[in-house]
Amino acid sequence: MNQRTIAYLSGIRVVALALLCAALPRHAFAAETATDSSAITITAGTQTRQKFAGLGASIFPWVPSSRYNAEVTPAQTAEMANSIWRDSRFRSVRLWIHPGAEPVSYYVDGFFKTGKLQAVMAAGAKDLLLAPEYLPADMNDGKGYIKESDIPRYAAILADFILDFKKQTGILINHSGILNEPNDRPVKFSDAQWPVMMKAFRQALDARGLKAVQIIAPESANCSEDAYRVVDSIHADSAAWRALAGIATHSYNNAATEAMAGRSFGQKPYWMTEASDIGPEAPGDALRGASVASRFLNDLNHGVTHWMHFIGFEEADPKDNATRILAYNASPFRITRFQKYAYYHQLSRTFDVGATLRHSTSDREGEMTYTYGKKPRINAAIGRNPDGTWAIGLSNYTAPSFSDAEDPKNFALHNSGYSAKTFRVTVRIPELAKRKKMRFAVRRSNSNVNDVALQNVVMRNGVVVVPNVQPLDLITLRSLEK
């Protein structure tokens, strides 16, 4: 996370959320209806796009096994891992290290001897992603960039870590980043150095027999100009581009865009390797849930294949629980599932791994891009699951704590959502225009509304109407026919 992100996420919560939507009874929409002025139409494109590879989250190694295992039993670790990776169908895990700072045995202790990594893998994690947090300070050239002569050394540090971790645990970390949020590190790569690093890292991996390890980069803090420049620099060098297995950014204030999706050139997966909020969070906070749901739907609509929350489960921190999906307290042991958990659970059971996305647009907000400036009122994503069912996601990121006022000089105001409003959303899928009738199961999450079933709706000739998408709602539809 960079400082600009932190400023945004802190400022946006200046006014506490005063009103949250009430729970809906099963099989019924709320009595409130949207006015004609609040009607929005979402239209899916007809071309197939990327395939969704699943959700993911990080685990941390910072608590030594001697303490962790005294406080948390293997069954409790499994319960937390299963809640996320099994029950919410997460498929990837991000593993943080400080390159060169601690021996590999430190991470074997924190990830493996605690049983955390084995638990998330048993629960469904297939893609393991190494997350190097920063470059060693002694590699600084004095201007904030890595010394040219140290690029091969840094590549060797990462490759040696992966090899040694495999030797000590039997587990291959099959994907690796290069540097977390490289635009905001005390030592970083220049645009020109990125292709050099890509080639050096690929060579270092191959020399150690790690040809199966894929490189994911640049993992910029936001999807913006600095990330575009890095990807363009790598793409301009054919050998560096071959070495790159997937492009990657984070989704904080600036989530995925069509501009970055286009830079995959139809050849590379697009990973989003970190998103969350920061600061305190209490159970039932729908603003936090709608925030990540809106970014998830934005990113699926703009080419992302892999989508990862910042922290899966970690010890509770009253000052920073917003980074976590689950938090645990050790004595007595208890698990807190924050509201975003219900949102993720609902999304994971709407968009299956392997779902093929379509590109959708809004008649009111065009691309619905969650980026710098006011955030879209409605974010949407539409795709078709491997079993032939259709998936639709709608997130209403309007809230009582937001304002319609604009002031580019006020960062928090300029980058918040709009004031609370209920929308009548019409979804059009031209591919289904010849289907006279198709039923959809509808589900909803909001404050203390945890992925509940609503009344089914019927699509006719490719058009379905969701009459009441309320502030901070996540509404999903999954067809009952193929």
XYZ file of C-alpha atoms in Angstrom:
482
model
C 0.000 0.000 0.000
C 1.359 3.469 -0.834
C 0.861 6.754 1.011
C -1.522 8.121 -1.598
C -3.683 5.046 -1.121
C -3.593 5.454 2.643
C -4.586 9.113 2.380
C -7.538 8.178 0.213
C -8.736 5.305 2.332
C -8.446 7.307 5.545
C -10.039 10.459 4.183
C -12.983 8.696 2.665
C -14.110 7.652 6.148
C -14.188 11.157 7.618
C -17.912 10.916 8.211
C -19.022 7.676 9.852
C -21.625 5.610 8.064
C -24.856 6.576 9.803
C -27.418 4.574 7.912
C -27.170 1.066 6.549
C -29.760 -0.836 4.565
C -32.059 -3.136 6.516
C -32.074 -6.842 5.869
C -34.468 -8.131 3.239
C -36.715 -11.085 3.988
C -36.039 -14.229 1.986
C -37.761 -14.352 -1.408
C -38.723 -10.657 -1.394
C -37.303 -7.394 -2.665
C -37.542 -4.341 -0.430
C -40.736 -2.325 -0.640
C -38.819 0.749 -1.787
C -38.649 1.158 -5.561
C -36.289 3.222 -7.660
C -37.634 6.237 -9.496
C -37.370 6.611 -13.262
C -34.581 9.149 -12.773
C -32.514 6.458 -11.094
C -32.818 3.882 -13.869
C -29.572 2.438 -15.216
C -29.099 0.021 -18.104
C -26.093 -2.304 -18.281
C -25.359 -3.900 -21.657
C -23.004 -6.836 -22.151
C -20.810 -7.070 -25.210
C -21.017 -10.130 -27.412
C -17.313 -10.946 -27.609
C -15.858 -13.402 -25.106
C -13.059 -12.023 -22.971
C -10.804 -13.391 -20.230
C -11.472 -16.454 -18.114
C -11.755 -15.911 -14.380
C -9.069 -17.853 -12.495
C -10.433 -17.251 -9.011
C -10.032 -15.228 -5.841
C -7.089 -15.194 -3.461
C -5.575 -13.548 -0.391
C -2.318 -13.210 1.530
C -1.111 -14.965 4.637
C 1.731 -13.596 6.773
C 4.781 -15.305 8.335
C 5.530 -12.712 11.010
C 4.212 -14.650 14.050
C 6.730 -17.363 15.026
C 5.410 -20.894 15.176
C 6.256 -21.196 18.883
C 3.740 -18.473 19.677
C 1.191 -19.216 16.943
C 0.934 -22.916 17.742
C 0.509 -22.137 21.444
C -2.424 -19.836 20.682
C -4.112 -21.434 17.653
C -4.784 -25.139 17.192
C -4.466 -26.891 13.820
C -8.254 -27.289 13.776
C -8.712 -23.554 14.283
C -6.230 -22.767 11.512
C -8.114 -25.158 9.246
C -11.418 -23.499 10.136
C -10.114 -20.083 9.059
C -8.481 -21.449 5.915
C -11.589 -23.432 4.985
C -13.872 -20.438 5.482
C -11.976 -18.527 2.815
C -10.280 -20.954 0.437
C -12.844 -23.770 0.532
C -16.191 -22.181 1.344
C -15.543 -19.002 -0.677
C -13.620 -20.900 -3.354
C -10.381 -18.914 -3.240
C -7.670 -20.369 -5.452
C -4.488 -18.378 -4.781
C -2.367 -17.305 -1.822
C 0.250 -14.549 -1.626
C 3.318 -15.134 0.547
C 5.224 -12.113 1.857
C 8.995 -11.968 2.347
C 11.718 -9.406 2.999
C 14.336 -10.438 0.418
C 17.763 -10.967 1.921
C 16.717 -9.790 5.386
C 16.000 -13.114 7.083
C 17.075 -16.688 6.360
C 14.676 -18.960 4.529
C 14.196 -20.876 7.772
C 12.384 -17.824 9.194
C 9.704 -18.157 6.502
C 9.594 -21.928 6.773
C 8.768 -21.337 10.422
C 6.133 -18.643 9.813
C 4.392 -20.232 6.839
C 5.012 -23.964 7.194
C 5.634 -24.844 10.831
C 2.531 -22.885 11.803
C 0.564 -25.055 9.383
C -0.967 -21.990 7.713
C 0.287 -22.744 4.216
C -0.671 -26.413 4.329
C -4.141 -25.439 5.576
C -4.862 -22.998 2.757
C -3.509 -25.438 0.180
C -5.669 -28.233 1.572
C -8.622 -25.832 1.372
C -8.063 -25.124 -2.317
C -5.124 -22.778 -2.951
C -3.371 -23.827 -6.158
C -1.522 -20.683 -7.209
C 1.177 -19.613 -4.738
C 2.594 -16.126 -5.316
C 5.785 -14.863 -3.679
C 5.490 -11.220 -2.591
C 8.907 -9.558 -2.112
C 8.142 -6.439 -0.077
C 11.232 -4.348 -0.733
C 14.713 -4.336 -2.249
C 17.704 -4.614 0.112
C 18.835 -1.141 1.194
C 22.440 -1.769 0.165
C 21.324 -2.031 -3.469
C 20.374 1.669 -3.555
C 22.363 3.617 -6.141
C 21.949 6.778 -4.080
C 19.143 8.048 -6.301
C 16.427 5.650 -5.183
C 17.020 3.014 -7.866
C 18.703 -0.369 -7.794
C 22.324 -0.448 -8.897
C 22.616 -1.980 -12.350
C 25.251 -4.367 -11.039
C 22.889 -5.608 -8.313
C 20.063 -6.688 -10.615
C 21.511 -10.207 -11.138
C 22.169 -10.464 -7.393
C 18.584 -9.567 -6.541
C 17.284 -12.056 -9.111
C 19.462 -14.723 -7.488
C 18.144 -13.879 -4.001
C 14.548 -14.462 -5.137
C 15.337 -17.622 -7.093
C 17.407 -19.050 -4.239
C 14.566 -18.375 -1.823
C 12.081 -20.319 -3.951
C 14.518 -23.208 -4.376
C 15.499 -23.372 -0.698
C 11.880 -23.100 0.457
C 11.017 -26.056 -1.771
C 13.940 -28.067 -0.413
C 12.899 -27.417 3.184
C 9.129 -27.871 2.795
C 8.533 -29.821 -0.405
C 6.282 -26.976 -1.592
C 6.991 -25.107 -4.822
C 5.987 -21.452 -4.842
C 4.883 -21.541 -8.469
C 4.524 -17.797 -9.091
C 6.652 -14.863 -8.034
C 6.379 -11.132 -8.038
C 9.468 -8.961 -8.232
C 8.696 -6.055 -5.907
C 5.494 -5.125 -4.107
C 4.147 -1.719 -5.195
C 7.428 -0.743 -6.866
C 6.309 2.828 -7.491
C 6.363 3.483 -3.731
C 9.540 1.777 -2.503
C 12.669 3.502 -1.115
C 14.663 1.508 -3.690
C 12.957 0.726 -6.979
C 13.491 -0.100 -10.648
C 13.567 2.528 -13.355
C 11.378 1.854 -16.375
C 14.494 0.905 -18.331
C 15.639 -1.527 -15.633
C 12.446 -3.574 -15.642
C 13.240 -5.555 -18.822
C 16.736 -6.238 -17.484
C 15.295 -7.579 -14.232
C 12.714 -9.694 -16.031
C 15.375 -11.446 -18.079
C 17.760 -11.826 -15.136
C 15.068 -13.372 -12.954
C 13.929 -15.773 -15.658
C 17.535 -16.849 -16.204
C 18.088 -17.307 -12.461
C 14.967 -19.447 -12.125
C 15.795 -21.590 -15.137
C 19.376 -22.111 -13.960
C 18.026 -23.603 -10.727
C 15.593 -25.931 -12.453
C 12.612 -23.713 -11.625
C 11.176 -23.445 -15.126
C 7.662 -23.993 -13.738
C 7.804 -20.773 -11.707
C 5.973 -17.941 -13.463
C 6.800 -14.240 -13.066
C 3.969 -11.807 -12.274
C 4.677 -8.046 -12.423
C 4.768 -5.112 -11.779
C 2.161 -5.185 -8.944
C 1.906 -1.401 -8.904
C -0.103 0.182 -6.069
C -2.698 1.473 -8.511
C -3.550 0.953 -12.157
C -2.298 4.269 -13.503
C 0.398 5.873 -15.642
C 3.399 4.453 -13.789
C 2.050 0.913 -14.240
C 1.372 1.538 -17.935
C 4.961 2.714 -18.431
C 6.436 -0.367 -16.780
C 4.324 -2.804 -18.800
C 5.112 -0.903 -22.006
C 8.824 -1.027 -21.191
C 8.712 -4.787 -20.661
C 6.622 -5.315 -23.792
C 9.136 -3.374 -25.892
C 11.787 -6.013 -25.125
C 10.677 -9.311 -26.674
C 12.778 -11.488 -24.360
C 11.532 -9.651 -21.271
C 7.945 -9.946 -22.500
C 8.371 -13.698 -22.970
C 9.693 -13.922 -19.414
C 6.595 -12.210 -18.010
C 3.784 -14.695 -17.349
C 1.192 -12.168 -16.198
C 0.748 -8.433 -15.766
C -0.344 -7.237 -12.329
C -1.603 -4.160 -10.517
C -3.393 -3.414 -7.247
C -6.880 -2.007 -6.828
C -7.071 0.773 -4.297
C -8.115 4.213 -5.497
C -7.318 3.313 -9.111
C -8.588 -0.141 -10.011
C -8.227 -1.955 -13.350
C -8.865 -0.119 -16.615
C -9.444 -0.976 -20.249
C -6.104 0.687 -20.952
C -4.319 -1.953 -18.884
C -6.516 -4.782 -20.143
C -5.426 -3.835 -23.650
C -1.798 -4.112 -22.602
C -2.180 -7.840 -22.069
C -2.297 -7.934 -25.875
C -4.453 -11.031 -25.595
C -1.387 -12.944 -24.444
C -1.040 -12.528 -20.689
C -3.300 -13.096 -17.693
C -4.038 -9.951 -15.704
C -3.569 -10.413 -11.966
C -4.908 -8.031 -9.339
C -2.759 -9.029 -6.382
C -3.904 -6.714 -3.592
C -7.022 -4.818 -2.553
C -8.548 -3.885 0.780
C -9.376 -0.902 2.930
C -7.331 0.205 5.942
C -8.150 1.265 9.456
C -10.742 -0.016 11.932
C -13.626 -2.248 10.961
C -16.494 -3.654 12.975
C -18.710 -6.555 11.894
C -21.581 -5.579 9.617
C -19.746 -2.739 7.852
C -21.402 -2.729 4.425
C -19.324 0.200 3.188
C -16.223 -1.968 3.411
C -18.014 -4.848 1.699
C -19.413 -2.739 -1.126
C -16.018 -1.129 -1.640
C -14.225 -4.400 -2.383
C -17.205 -5.812 -4.299
C -17.264 -2.752 -6.565
C -13.557 -3.089 -7.284
C -13.913 -6.820 -7.912
C -16.701 -6.276 -10.451
C -14.822 -3.367 -12.017
C -11.749 -5.517 -12.435
C -13.558 -8.502 -13.918
C -15.183 -6.108 -16.363
C -11.761 -4.740 -17.308
C -9.797 -7.879 -18.023
C -8.603 -9.188 -14.643
C -8.194 -12.960 -14.383
C -6.929 -13.425 -10.801
C -8.256 -11.260 -7.937
C -6.631 -11.187 -4.477
C -7.659 -9.517 -1.231
C -4.830 -8.177 0.923
C -5.046 -10.354 4.070
C -7.064 -13.537 4.375
C -6.879 -14.233 8.113
C -4.656 -12.694 10.745
C -4.694 -11.807 14.427
C -7.196 -9.045 15.160
C -5.954 -5.458 15.178
C -8.619 -2.914 16.171
C -6.691 -0.230 14.300
C -6.350 -2.199 11.051
C -9.036 -4.892 10.794
C -10.212 -3.432 7.470
C -7.278 -5.180 5.800
C -8.577 -8.594 6.876
C -11.370 -10.848 5.680
C -11.274 -12.765 8.968
C -9.625 -11.819 12.252
C -8.950 -14.054 15.217
C -8.456 -13.380 18.903
C -6.327 -15.920 20.700
C -7.526 -15.939 24.304
C -10.212 -17.099 24.289
C -10.039 -18.088 20.644
C -12.735 -16.597 18.445
C -13.085 -15.693 14.773
C -14.634 -12.489 13.463
C -15.975 -12.619 9.921
C -16.248 -9.096 8.594
C -19.056 -8.107 6.248
C -16.796 -8.351 3.203
C -16.690 -12.104 3.844
C -20.363 -12.405 2.859
C -19.738 -10.299 -0.249
C -16.825 -12.507 -1.322
C -18.766 -15.687 -0.580
C -21.631 -14.441 -2.743
C -19.351 -13.390 -5.607
C -17.449 -16.681 -5.552
C -20.685 -18.634 -5.955
C -21.860 -16.464 -8.817
C -18.679 -16.306 -10.914
C -17.160 -19.787 -11.031
C -13.501 -20.391 -11.733
C -13.367 -20.613 -15.517
C -16.201 -18.144 -16.105
C -15.757 -16.307 -19.408
C -16.379 -12.589 -19.030
C -18.049 -10.136 -21.380
C -17.255 -6.434 -21.457
C -20.200 -4.439 -20.109
C -21.054 -0.744 -20.320
C -23.557 1.518 -18.591
C -25.865 4.001 -20.274
C -25.157 6.378 -17.391
C -21.494 5.838 -16.519
C -19.992 4.317 -19.642
C -17.091 2.026 -18.750
C -17.977 2.161 -15.025
C -14.264 2.505 -14.269
C -13.383 2.600 -10.572
C -10.463 5.015 -10.822
C -9.262 8.478 -9.785
C -12.229 10.764 -9.165
C -15.803 10.013 -8.162
C -16.538 6.306 -8.153
C -19.257 4.671 -10.286
C -22.658 4.430 -8.668
C -23.144 0.960 -10.103
C -20.365 -1.443 -11.025
C -21.269 -4.541 -12.990
C -19.722 -7.662 -14.460
C -21.310 -10.315 -16.660
C -19.981 -13.700 -17.676
C -20.842 -17.281 -18.499
C -19.791 -20.089 -16.183
C -18.200 -23.334 -17.391
C -21.484 -25.166 -16.700
C -23.289 -22.852 -19.143
C -25.096 -20.724 -16.554
C -24.912 -16.930 -16.760
C -23.500 -14.776 -13.957
C -24.344 -11.122 -13.285
C -22.935 -8.984 -10.478
C -24.189 -5.510 -9.478
C -22.699 -3.361 -6.710
C -24.225 -0.062 -5.556
C -21.380 2.060 -4.163
C -23.478 4.973 -2.966
C -23.810 5.708 0.741
C -25.200 8.161 3.302
C -21.627 9.101 4.228
C -20.818 10.175 0.653
C -21.696 13.453 -1.044
C -22.544 14.414 -4.613
C -20.428 17.553 -4.149
C -17.224 17.825 -6.177
C -13.959 19.554 -5.298
C -10.796 18.386 -7.094
C -8.730 20.071 -4.367
C -10.353 17.891 -1.697
C -8.843 14.454 -2.297
C -11.242 12.486 -0.098
C -14.349 14.189 -1.464
C -13.160 13.996 -5.070
C -12.424 10.266 -4.796
C -15.448 9.098 -2.814
C -18.689 7.638 -4.070
C -21.957 9.528 -4.527
C -24.704 10.037 -1.955
C -27.066 7.156 -1.202
C -29.487 6.245 -3.958
C -31.515 3.200 -4.977
C -31.382 2.181 -8.630
C -33.575 0.216 -10.979
C -31.048 -1.709 -13.051
C -31.859 -3.224 -16.427
C -29.350 -5.768 -17.702
C -29.184 -6.586 -21.407
C -27.330 -9.614 -22.759
C -27.672 -9.567 -26.567
C -26.434 -13.168 -26.821
C -29.671 -14.216 -25.113
C -31.992 -12.079 -27.231
C -33.560 -15.165 -28.803
C -34.253 -16.817 -25.460
C -37.880 -16.050 -24.667
C -37.511 -16.842 -20.999
C -34.657 -17.564 -18.598
C -34.963 -17.685 -14.813
C -32.286 -16.242 -12.538
C -31.684 -16.877 -8.845
C -30.993 -13.595 -7.049
C -28.881 -13.076 -3.923
C -28.035 -10.054 -1.795
C -25.491 -8.866 0.772
C -25.522 -5.635 2.761
C -25.083 -4.686 6.428
C -25.674 -7.931 8.352
C -27.354 -9.345 5.249
C -25.146 -12.295 4.450
C -25.609 -13.666 0.946
C -29.368 -14.200 1.262
C -31.705 -15.464 -1.436
C -34.279 -13.074 -2.906
C -37.180 -13.783 -5.231
C -36.144 -15.210 -8.591
C -36.406 -12.947 -11.620
C -37.097 -13.781 -15.246
C -35.080 -12.574 -18.218
C -37.096 -12.194 -21.404
C -35.384 -11.955 -24.771
C -32.077 -11.092 -23.151
C -33.412 -8.384 -20.812
C -33.828 -8.633 -17.041
C -34.757 -5.921 -14.540
C -33.546 -5.709 -10.945
C -35.926 -3.126 -9.462
C -34.210 -2.211 -6.193
C -30.431 -2.127 -6.006
C -30.060 -0.229 -2.753
C -27.075 1.703 -1.352
C -24.163 -0.631 -0.558
C -26.016 -3.620 -2.007
C -24.268 -6.467 -3.725
C -26.876 -8.124 -5.951
C -25.938 -11.200 -7.955
C -27.930 -13.201 -10.468
C -27.172 -16.698 -11.673
C -29.296 -18.337 -14.319
C -31.161 -21.496 -13.465
C -31.091 -22.596 -17.099
C -28.154 -22.852 -19.479
